[in-house]
Tab-separated table of C-alpha atoms and ligand atoms in Angstrom:
chain	number	residue	atom	x	y	z
A	39	MET	CA	-10.859	33.368	48.077
A	40	SER	CA	-11.047	37.094	48.669
A	41	GLU	CA	-7.640	37.319	51.713
A	42	ASN	CA	-5.227	35.648	48.979
A	43	TYR	CA	-6.245	38.228	46.338
A	44	ARG	CA	-7.147	41.390	48.253
A	45	SER	CA	-3.602	43.023	47.988
A	46	MET	CA	-3.958	41.946	43.395
A	47	TRP	CA	-7.459	43.631	44.101
A	48	THR	CA	-5.930	46.750	45.449
A	49	ASP	CA	-3.324	46.593	43.091
A	50	LEU	CA	-5.434	47.127	40.342
A	51	GLY	CA	-6.732	49.667	42.531
A	52	LEU	CA	-10.178	47.766	42.538
A	53	ASP	CA	-12.623	49.609	45.846
A	54	LEU	CA	-12.913	46.847	47.960
A	55	ASP	CA	-15.862	47.214	49.884
A	56	ALA	CA	-17.093	47.389	46.506
A	57	HIS	CA	-15.843	44.550	44.958
A	58	ASP	CA	-16.751	42.801	48.513
A	59	VAL	CA	-20.516	43.188	47.851
A	60	LEU	CA	-20.119	42.002	44.113
A	61	LEU	CA	-18.412	39.316	45.085
A	62	GLY	CA	-21.227	37.998	47.479
A	63	VAL	CA	-23.974	38.996	45.482
A	64	LEU	CA	-22.890	37.037	42.696
A	65	GLY	CA	-21.657	33.661	44.757
A	66	ASN	CA	-25.340	33.599	46.648
A	67	ALA	CA	-26.742	33.638	42.908
A	68	TYR	CA	-24.734	31.043	42.265
A	69	GLN	CA	-25.112	28.920	44.732
A	70	GLU	CA	-28.857	29.274	44.006
A	71	THR	CA	-28.872	29.179	40.163
A	72	PHE	CA	-26.110	26.660	40.080
A	73	LEU	CA	-25.792	24.281	42.838
A	74	SER	CA	-29.076	23.932	43.311
A	75	GLN	CA	-29.327	21.967	40.359
A	76	LYS	CA	-30.076	18.319	40.248
A	77	ALA	CA	-28.210	15.419	37.789
A	78	ARG	CA	-25.834	18.164	37.125
A	79	PRO	CA	-22.571	16.281	34.745
A	80	GLU	CA	-19.787	16.067	37.201
A	81	GLY	CA	-17.468	17.806	34.727
A	82	MET	CA	-19.494	20.862	35.593
A	83	SER	CA	-17.415	21.152	38.485
A	84	TYR	CA	-14.756	22.889	36.319
A	85	PHE	CA	-16.853	24.996	36.087
A	86	ASP	CA	-17.834	26.235	39.308
A	87	PHE	CA	-13.760	26.537	40.106
A	88	VAL	CA	-13.647	28.141	37.274
A	89	MET	CA	-16.792	30.227	38.983
A	90	SER	CA	-15.516	30.758	42.641
A	91	GLU	CA	-12.089	32.473	41.019
A	92	VAL	CA	-13.821	34.334	38.825
A	93	HIS	CA	-12.070	37.068	40.101
A	94	GLY	CA	-9.422	35.655	41.839
A	95	LEU	CA	-7.157	32.635	40.029
A	96	ARG	CA	-7.459	34.014	36.862
A	97	ILE	CA	-6.348	37.385	37.904
A	98	LYS	CA	-3.469	36.375	39.573
A	99	GLU	CA	-2.671	34.244	35.967
A	100	LEU	CA	-3.216	37.395	34.048
A	101	MET	CA	-0.800	39.211	36.329
A	102	ASP	CA	1.627	36.239	36.125
A	103	GLU	CA	1.549	36.453	32.165
A	104	LYS	CA	1.944	40.243	32.607
A	105	ALA	CA	4.958	39.889	34.697
A	106	ALA	CA	6.358	37.917	32.154
A	107	GLY	CA	6.056	40.227	30.149
A	108	ARG	CA	2.816	38.811	27.674
A	109	LYS	CA	-0.290	42.082	27.181
A	110	ILE	CA	-4.010	41.912	28.402
A	111	VAL	CA	-6.411	43.244	25.422
A	112	GLY	CA	-9.913	43.542	26.456
A	113	SER	CA	-12.987	43.236	24.494
A	114	TYR	CA	-16.940	44.094	24.704
A	115	CYS	CA	-17.970	42.279	21.331
A	116	VAL	CA	-17.559	38.974	19.088
A	117	PHE	CA	-16.165	40.554	16.591
A	118	VAL	CA	-12.524	41.582	18.008
A	119	PRO	CA	-10.484	38.538	16.473
A	120	GLU	CA	-8.691	37.216	19.621
A	121	GLU	CA	-6.469	35.367	16.750
A	122	LEU	CA	-4.412	38.553	15.957
A	123	VAL	CA	-4.868	39.075	19.778
A	124	LEU	CA	-3.103	35.706	20.598
A	125	ALA	CA	-0.757	35.894	17.776
A	126	ALA	CA	1.251	39.209	19.019
A	127	ASN	CA	2.194	37.769	22.003
A	128	ALA	CA	-1.135	38.827	24.313
A	129	THR	CA	-4.330	37.249	25.786
A	130	LEU	CA	-8.201	38.418	24.600
A	131	VAL	CA	-10.501	38.628	28.229
A	132	GLY	CA	-14.497	39.502	27.484
A	133	LEU	CA	-15.866	42.414	29.109
A	134	CYS	CA	-19.586	42.823	28.766
A	135	SER	CA	-21.079	43.299	32.226
A	136	GLY	CA	-24.486	40.972	33.206
A	137	ALA	CA	-25.252	42.771	36.411
A	138	ASP	CA	-26.285	46.778	37.238
A	139	PHE	CA	-24.106	48.566	39.312
A	140	ALA	CA	-23.162	52.558	40.516
A	141	MET	CA	-25.774	53.081	38.576
A	142	GLU	CA	-26.552	57.157	40.486
A	143	GLU	CA	-22.943	57.390	38.791
A	144	VAL	CA	-23.872	55.986	35.449
A	145	GLU	CA	-26.254	57.377	34.664
A	146	ARG	CA	-24.676	60.738	35.372
A	147	LEU	CA	-22.315	59.992	31.914
A	148	LEU	CA	-25.348	57.882	30.208
A	149	PRO	CA	-28.815	58.215	29.177
A	150	ARG	CA	-31.281	56.587	30.822
A	151	ASN	CA	-33.090	55.153	28.445
A	152	THR	CA	-29.535	53.176	27.517
A	153	CYS	CA	-28.825	49.279	27.292
A	154	ALA	CA	-28.632	47.156	30.609
A	155	LEU	CA	-24.923	45.601	29.336
A	156	ILE	CA	-23.920	49.804	28.275
A	157	LYS	CA	-24.387	50.316	31.378
A	158	SER	CA	-22.952	47.452	33.303
A	159	SER	CA	-19.640	47.666	31.542
A	160	PHE	CA	-19.571	51.566	33.010
A	161	GLY	CA	-21.285	50.224	36.585
A	162	PHE	CA	-18.099	48.068	36.847
A	163	LYS	CA	-15.355	50.288	35.242
A	164	LEU	CA	-17.040	53.508	37.978
A	165	GLY	CA	-17.790	51.882	41.084
A	166	LYS	CA	-13.388	49.908	40.852
A	167	VAL	CA	-14.708	46.347	40.442
A	168	CYS	CA	-13.574	45.016	37.859
A	169	PRO	CA	-10.553	43.374	37.826
A	170	TYR	CA	-10.468	42.755	33.864
A	171	LEU	CA	-10.729	45.432	32.892
A	172	GLU	CA	-8.388	47.457	35.324
A	173	SER	CA	-5.877	44.497	34.467
A	174	ALA	CA	-6.064	45.516	30.211
A	175	ASP	CA	-3.068	47.168	28.510
A	176	MET	CA	-5.397	47.925	25.717
A	177	ILE	CA	-9.876	47.586	26.079
A	178	VAL	CA	-11.124	47.696	21.994
A	179	GLY	CA	-14.247	49.263	21.641
A	180	GLU	CA	-16.740	48.581	18.436
A	181	ASN	CA	-18.616	50.598	16.290
A	182	THR	CA	-21.458	48.093	15.976
A	183	CYS	CA	-24.840	49.887	18.168
A	184	ASP	CA	-25.463	54.026	18.211
A	185	GLY	CA	-25.507	52.953	22.102
A	186	LYS	CA	-22.110	51.616	21.978
A	187	LYS	CA	-20.674	53.495	19.812
A	188	LYS	CA	-21.451	56.626	21.388
A	189	ALA	CA	-20.842	55.345	24.944
A	190	TYR	CA	-17.277	54.488	23.677
A	191	GLU	CA	-16.639	58.704	23.183
A	192	SER	CA	-18.076	58.742	27.338
A	193	LEU	CA	-15.492	55.854	28.280
A	194	GLY	CA	-13.077	56.669	26.116
A	195	LEU	CA	-12.474	60.139	29.114
A	196	LEU	CA	-12.043	57.334	31.653
A	197	VAL	CA	-9.407	55.025	30.665
A	198	ASP	CA	-6.090	55.624	29.002
A	199	ASN	CA	-6.670	52.884	26.979
A	200	LEU	CA	-9.258	52.070	24.814
A	201	TYR	CA	-8.698	51.295	20.821
A	202	VAL	CA	-12.118	52.228	18.827
A	203	MET	CA	-12.516	49.379	15.659
A	204	ASP	CA	-15.076	50.692	12.428
A	205	LEU	CA	-17.358	47.652	11.620
A	206	PRO	CA	-19.522	47.610	8.555
A	207	GLN	CA	-22.572	48.013	8.529
A	208	VAL	CA	-24.190	46.547	5.419
A	209	LYS	CA	-22.548	43.119	4.362
A	210	SER	CA	-21.576	44.040	0.681
A	211	GLU	CA	-17.962	44.498	-1.598
A	212	THR	CA	-17.350	48.297	0.496
A	213	GLY	CA	-18.353	46.460	4.401
A	214	ARG	CA	-16.199	43.474	3.520
A	215	ALA	CA	-12.857	45.587	2.236
A	216	LEU	CA	-13.641	47.980	5.736
A	217	LEU	CA	-13.463	44.951	8.173
A	218	LYS	CA	-10.250	43.647	6.606
A	219	GLY	CA	-9.065	47.321	6.528
A	220	GLU	CA	-9.945	47.370	10.107
A	221	TYR	CA	-8.211	43.592	11.257
A	222	LEU	CA	-4.982	45.461	9.269
A	223	ARG	CA	-4.947	48.587	11.652
A	224	PHE	CA	-5.686	46.193	14.768
A	225	LYS	CA	-3.454	43.930	13.365
A	226	ALA	CA	-0.512	46.837	13.573
A	227	ALA	CA	-1.902	47.885	17.150
A	228	LEU	CA	-1.359	45.035	18.996
A	229	GLU	CA	2.405	44.451	16.829
A	230	GLU	CA	2.899	48.426	18.780
A	231	LEU	CA	1.300	46.712	21.914
A	232	THR	CA	3.285	43.701	22.282
A	233	GLY	CA	6.243	44.750	20.278
A	234	VAL	CA	6.148	41.567	18.816
A	235	PRO	CA	5.543	41.140	14.920
A	236	ILE	CA	3.159	38.269	13.804
A	237	THR	CA	4.171	36.200	11.694
A	238	PRO	CA	3.218	33.220	9.820
A	239	GLU	CA	3.520	30.556	12.482
A	240	SER	CA	2.290	32.703	15.782
A	241	LEU	CA	-0.874	33.535	13.319
A	242	ARG	CA	-1.594	29.669	12.089
A	243	LYS	CA	-0.955	28.208	15.202
A	244	ALA	CA	-3.211	31.391	16.612
A	245	ILE	CA	-5.830	30.326	13.903
A	246	HIS	CA	-5.489	26.889	15.294
A	247	THR	CA	-5.720	27.169	18.812
A	248	VAL	CA	-8.708	29.237	18.340
A	249	ASN	CA	-10.389	26.673	16.433
A	250	ALA	CA	-10.120	24.145	18.431
A	251	LYS	CA	-12.209	26.664	21.614
A	252	ARG	CA	-14.845	26.336	19.039
A	253	ALA	CA	-15.045	23.612	17.754
A	254	ALA	CA	-14.858	22.473	21.433
A	255	ILE	CA	-17.248	24.603	22.908
A	256	HIS	CA	-19.178	23.496	19.747
A	257	ARG	CA	-19.050	20.049	20.467
A	258	LEU	CA	-20.654	20.547	23.450
A	259	LEU	CA	-23.622	22.581	21.501
A	260	SER	CA	-24.089	19.963	19.327
A	261	LEU	CA	-25.184	17.140	22.423
A	262	ARG	CA	-27.863	19.538	23.239
A	263	GLN	CA	-29.965	17.795	20.514
A	264	ALA	CA	-30.417	14.557	22.639
A	265	ASP	CA	-33.716	13.970	24.388
A	266	PRO	CA	-33.700	14.039	27.409
A	267	ALA	CA	-30.684	17.171	27.322
A	268	PRO	CA	-27.887	15.778	28.535
A	269	ILE	CA	-26.707	19.246	30.146
A	270	SER	CA	-28.992	22.941	31.434
A	271	GLY	CA	-29.300	25.255	29.723
A	272	LEU	CA	-27.915	27.233	32.720
A	273	ASP	CA	-25.417	25.062	32.602
A	274	ALA	CA	-24.558	25.524	28.984
A	275	LEU	CA	-24.641	28.980	29.147
A	276	LEU	CA	-21.764	29.056	31.945
A	277	ALA	CA	-19.404	27.412	29.609
A	278	ASN	CA	-20.626	29.769	26.814
A	279	GLN	CA	-19.526	32.478	29.255
A	280	VAL	CA	-16.294	31.593	30.645
A	281	PHE	CA	-15.466	30.872	26.609
A	282	PHE	CA	-14.478	34.666	26.930
A	283	TYR	CA	-12.373	34.092	30.611
A	284	ASP	CA	-10.632	31.431	30.932
A	285	ASN	CA	-6.728	30.026	29.908
A	286	PRO	CA	-7.735	28.945	26.326
A	287	GLU	CA	-6.261	25.405	25.242
A	288	ARG	CA	-7.669	24.254	29.668
A	289	PHE	CA	-11.718	25.670	27.889
A	290	THR	CA	-11.132	23.099	25.526
A	291	ASP	CA	-9.672	20.167	27.949
A	292	SER	CA	-12.098	20.824	30.133
A	293	VAL	CA	-14.601	21.090	27.289
A	294	ASN	CA	-14.303	17.947	25.602
A	295	LYS	CA	-13.558	16.413	29.145
A	296	ILE	CA	-17.531	17.488	29.565
A	297	CYS	CA	-18.266	15.741	26.365
A	298	ASP	CA	-17.246	12.414	27.159
A	299	GLU	CA	-19.367	11.968	30.339
A	300	LEU	CA	-22.179	13.900	27.934
A	301	GLU	CA	-21.558	11.406	25.413
A	302	LYS	CA	-22.190	8.023	27.661
A	303	ARG	CA	-24.888	10.065	29.707
A	304	ILE	CA	-26.389	10.524	25.539
A	305	GLN	CA	-25.858	6.652	25.240
A	306	ASP	CA	-27.851	5.297	28.870
A	307	ASN	CA	-30.598	7.807	28.475
A	308	ILE	CA	-29.321	10.150	31.661
A	309	GLY	CA	-30.902	13.248	31.401
A	310	VAL	CA	-31.643	16.788	33.577
A	311	PHE	CA	-34.819	16.705	32.986
A	312	PRO	CA	-37.123	14.085	31.963
A	313	THR	CA	-37.357	12.847	28.396
A	314	GLY	CA	-40.624	14.848	26.514
A	315	THR	CA	-39.608	18.061	28.357
A	316	PRO	CA	-41.048	20.813	26.179
A	317	ARG	CA	-37.303	22.554	24.154
A	318	ILE	CA	-36.877	26.262	23.761
A	319	LEU	CA	-34.486	28.065	21.988
A	320	VAL	CA	-33.124	30.981	23.254
A	321	SER	CA	-32.850	34.028	20.993
A	322	GLY	CA	-31.359	38.023	21.053
A	323	CYS	CA	-28.510	40.251	22.918
A	324	PRO	CA	-26.198	38.154	24.778
A	325	GLN	CA	-26.310	37.141	28.132
A	326	ALA	CA	-22.821	38.239	29.759
A	327	VAL	CA	-21.858	37.101	33.621
A	328	PRO	CA	-23.496	36.960	36.071
A	329	ASN	CA	-26.695	37.629	34.020
A	330	TRP	CA	-28.475	34.050	35.247
A	331	LYS	CA	-31.758	35.347	34.635
A	332	LEU	CA	-34.268	33.891	31.974
A	333	PRO	CA	-32.714	30.641	32.072
A	334	MET	CA	-32.959	30.284	35.806
A	335	ILE	CA	-37.400	31.727	34.933
A	336	VAL	CA	-37.550	29.371	31.590
A	337	GLU	CA	-35.432	26.007	33.187
A	338	THR	CA	-37.842	26.233	36.922
A	339	SER	CA	-41.161	26.443	34.679
A	340	GLY	CA	-40.860	23.310	33.823
A	341	ALA	CA	-38.754	23.270	30.033
A	342	VAL	CA	-35.308	23.363	29.463
A	343	ILE	CA	-33.215	25.469	27.309
A	344	VAL	CA	-31.508	23.179	24.242
A	345	GLY	CA	-29.851	26.115	22.644
A	346	GLU	CA	-28.907	30.055	22.614
A	347	GLU	CA	-28.628	32.243	18.885
A	348	SER	CA	-26.610	34.989	20.853
A	349	CYS	CA	-22.964	36.347	20.655
A	350	VAL	CA	-22.107	34.295	24.308
A	351	GLY	CA	-23.511	31.023	22.284
A	352	GLU	CA	-23.780	29.895	18.954
A	353	ARG	CA	-23.542	34.084	16.961
A	354	GLY	CA	-20.059	34.458	18.161
A	355	THR	CA	-18.927	30.729	18.073
A	356	ARG	CA	-20.076	28.532	15.207
A	357	ASN	CA	-17.267	29.089	12.775
A	358	LEU	CA	-14.022	27.960	12.352
A	359	THR	CA	-11.370	29.782	10.357
A	360	ALA	CA	-10.195	28.248	7.789
A	361	GLU	CA	-6.677	27.187	9.098
A	362	SER	CA	-5.006	25.658	5.210
A	363	GLY	CA	-3.374	29.916	4.686
A	364	GLN	CA	0.284	29.718	4.216
A	365	THR	CA	1.104	33.773	4.315
A	366	VAL	CA	0.000	36.410	6.396
A	367	GLU	CA	-2.384	37.784	4.166
A	368	ALA	CA	-3.509	34.562	3.209
A	369	MET	CA	-4.654	33.538	6.713
A	370	ILE	CA	-6.099	37.397	7.451
A	371	GLU	CA	-7.841	36.594	4.308
A	372	ALA	CA	-9.347	34.139	5.845
A	373	ILE	CA	-10.781	35.667	9.184
A	374	VAL	CA	-11.801	38.352	7.869
A	375	ASP	CA	-14.297	35.567	5.702
A	376	ARG	CA	-14.765	34.126	8.809
A	377	TYR	CA	-15.926	37.259	11.112
A	378	TYR	CA	-17.832	38.540	8.583
A	379	GLN	CA	-20.298	35.460	8.691
A	380	VAL	CA	-21.191	37.298	12.185
A	381	ASP	CA	-24.875	37.944	11.799
A	382	CYS	CA	-25.017	40.609	13.776
A	383	ALA	CA	-29.072	42.641	14.375
A	384	ILE	CA	-26.882	45.798	13.649
A	385	PHE	CA	-25.897	44.349	10.500
A	386	THR	CA	-28.674	46.036	7.416
A	387	PRO	CA	-30.373	43.450	6.215
A	388	ASN	CA	-30.012	40.798	8.277
A	389	SER	CA	-31.658	37.749	6.739
A	390	ASP	CA	-28.937	35.155	7.211
A	391	ARG	CA	-29.607	35.402	10.830
A	392	LEU	CA	-33.101	34.364	10.866
A	393	ALA	CA	-32.519	30.988	8.764
A	394	HIS	CA	-29.351	30.187	11.181
A	395	ILE	CA	-32.916	30.563	13.815
A	396	GLU	CA	-34.754	28.393	11.864
A	397	GLU	CA	-31.813	25.821	11.275
A	398	MET	CA	-31.434	25.663	14.432
A	399	VAL	CA	-34.927	25.421	15.882
A	400	ALA	CA	-34.669	22.362	13.585
A	401	ALA	CA	-31.765	21.176	14.694
A	402	TYR	CA	-32.228	21.094	18.509
A	403	LYS	CA	-36.050	19.735	18.038
A	404	ALA	CA	-37.101	23.017	19.744
A	405	ASP	CA	-40.510	23.623	19.857
A	406	GLY	CA	-40.710	27.664	21.396
A	407	VAL	CA	-38.260	30.335	20.802
A	408	ILE	CA	-38.196	32.759	23.699
A	409	HIS	CA	-35.941	36.242	21.651
A	410	TYR	CA	-34.423	38.124	24.765
A	411	GLY	CA	-34.231	41.387	23.855
A	412	LEU	CA	-32.168	44.055	26.879
A	413	GLN	CA	-35.067	46.896	26.974
A	414	PHE	CA	-33.035	49.987	24.863
A	415	CYS	CA	-31.381	47.337	22.325
A	416	GLN	CA	-33.032	49.022	19.134
A	417	PRO	CA	-30.527	46.088	16.171
A	418	TYR	CA	-32.854	43.227	18.391
A	419	ILE	CA	-35.926	44.388	19.678
A	420	MET	CA	-36.425	45.467	16.036
A	421	GLU	CA	-35.483	42.589	14.369
A	422	SER	CA	-37.612	40.632	17.461
A	423	ILE	CA	-40.287	41.369	15.537
A	424	PRO	CA	-39.968	39.940	11.753
A	425	VAL	CA	-38.668	37.584	13.691
A	426	GLU	CA	-41.861	36.363	15.078
A	427	LYS	CA	-43.400	36.605	12.191
A	428	ALA	CA	-41.720	34.374	10.443
A	429	LEU	CA	-41.578	31.993	12.618
A	430	GLU	CA	-44.788	31.753	13.213
A	431	GLU	CA	-45.275	31.604	9.875
A	432	LYS	CA	-43.815	28.585	10.119
A	433	ASN	CA	-45.207	27.485	13.045
A	434	ILE	CA	-42.434	28.246	15.199
A	435	PRO	CA	-44.566	29.995	18.120
A	436	CYS	CA	-42.159	32.703	20.359
A	437	LEU	CA	-42.358	34.943	22.695
A	438	ARG	CA	-40.936	37.895	22.348
A	439	ILE	CA	-39.308	38.880	25.826
A	440	GLU	CA	-37.793	42.473	25.732
A	441	THR	CA	-35.993	43.520	30.208
A	442	ASP	CA	-33.014	44.614	31.767
A	443	TYR	CA	-30.420	43.572	34.759
A	444	GLY	CA	-32.956	43.684	37.407
A	445	MET	CA	-35.109	41.219	39.323
A	446	GLU	CA	-38.358	43.121	39.295
A	447	ASP	CA	-40.003	41.702	36.584
A	448	VAL	CA	-38.755	37.864	37.527
A	449	GLY	CA	-42.563	37.757	39.287
A	450	GLN	CA	-44.054	38.673	35.989
A	451	LEU	CA	-41.672	37.048	33.788
A	452	LYS	CA	-41.914	33.027	34.686
A	453	THR	CA	-45.807	33.601	34.702
A	454	ARG	CA	-45.400	34.965	30.490
A	455	VAL	CA	-42.852	32.630	30.309
A	456	GLU	CA	-45.257	28.996	32.281
A	457	ALA	CA	-47.879	30.695	29.527
A	458	PHE	CA	-45.639	29.744	26.899
A	459	ILE	CA	-44.751	26.746	27.717
A	460	GLU	CA	-48.612	25.545	27.955
A	461	GLN	CA	-48.378	27.158	24.974
A	462	ILE	CA	-46.507	24.978	23.636
A	463	LYS	CA	-47.231	22.248	25.107
A	464	GLY	CA	-50.985	22.134	23.997
B	40	LIG	S1	-22.211	40.929	17.645
B	40	LIG	S2	-24.065	41.614	19.591
B	40	LIG	S3	-20.985	41.612	20.549
B	40	LIG	S4	-22.949	43.661	19.130
B	40	LIG	S5	-27.447	44.829	24.034
B	40	LIG	S6	-24.245	46.742	23.316
B	40	LIG	S7	-26.675	45.702	20.401
B	40	LIG	S8	-28.297	48.016	22.772
B	40	LIG	S9	-24.110	43.325	22.133
B	40	LIG	FE1	-23.216	42.535	20.584
B	40	LIG	FE2	-20.661	41.579	18.655
B	40	LIG	FE3	-23.709	42.436	17.975
B	40	LIG	FE4	-22.480	40.544	19.629
B	40	LIG	FE5	-26.417	47.667	21.115
B	40	LIG	FE6	-28.018	46.265	22.455
B	40	LIG	FE7	-27.097	46.778	23.909
B	40	LIG	FE8	-25.937	45.462	22.260
């Protein structure tokens, strides 16, 4: 694809040589990880195409939208309400990154013991390799964990369009009021950016569009309750990742199409792994593109991943926004209600998350949970200890892992995962 898009990437200010290296690595990893899988649903060819064009056609579409007067908003967190962005005639894209890049430069700005997700986001900026970041008219940072909160102070010196959203840390009346106040402030900032006032009609339509996208992905996730699993954890994670980049309506249609195929597979008892394959729920930090390390390890070790309790997964998509509001004010209340349920580990206390993990174990008939913690991510790693204890009290095996985006520990992780799978089988 690259020849057709080089002038577009140059206009965006990308470093073409570095970008070629990134695309080369990404293409190889995709080939080895995804295209080598057996018995994949045919509908995955859509996602293969999206990934092959993730820095090409999709960016071209965004550039065409910009040329037609639409704005692009980039975000690092599922707390940024896509409903408001769409209603203001803008497009939301995810900016979290799942690969190490320009690490030497990154470590001049951030302490070494910063989580890989934050470092990666800086690396993509410093290395000039992310066309999403460079095409964004507004970049939204949110005050969630301490790492992100402080990193945005430094990111603000690298970009001139950073908007920082404050978020509550406690779910209380005051916390909800803070979230609502921040969403109102964000609405005003979007309207100023686009020059388009949000109306009851535009907001109603946007809520409907985002709900349809969430309902489709949730339909796909629910089909993984079947044994044999009709889709691999790798492919399901990929769909969850593409959720953050794709055109919403096209994504909804494509996911629904693949769901029709999976329903047929379930009827015909066709799976990607044999019936009775040990079933794993992954819980913890988000896995952004192209972070496919854990599912690749698990699914080449004799188990299948049947769910992700994660922001790139069910934590990010599970609740819909009520569609009954008639005024902008009422719809914003519904949006606040919806996002307020996201049980990120930045909240204290955060008992809803444990309840959700247990609910998912039962719904997806998981035999065990792997808690996925990114090294130096205090919120999730701290929570992993009580989560493990609570699960083990209920006789649900749990393996806590801490890792980063490097490949050095793959062998060691594989040994631990294989031992865990043996324990589950036992
Ligand atoms: S709502 S999970 S997307 S903040 S891994 S940067 S927490 S040190 S990503 Fe997240 Fe929003 Fe929460 Fe979801 Fe910090 Fe941990 Fe790094 Fe993390």
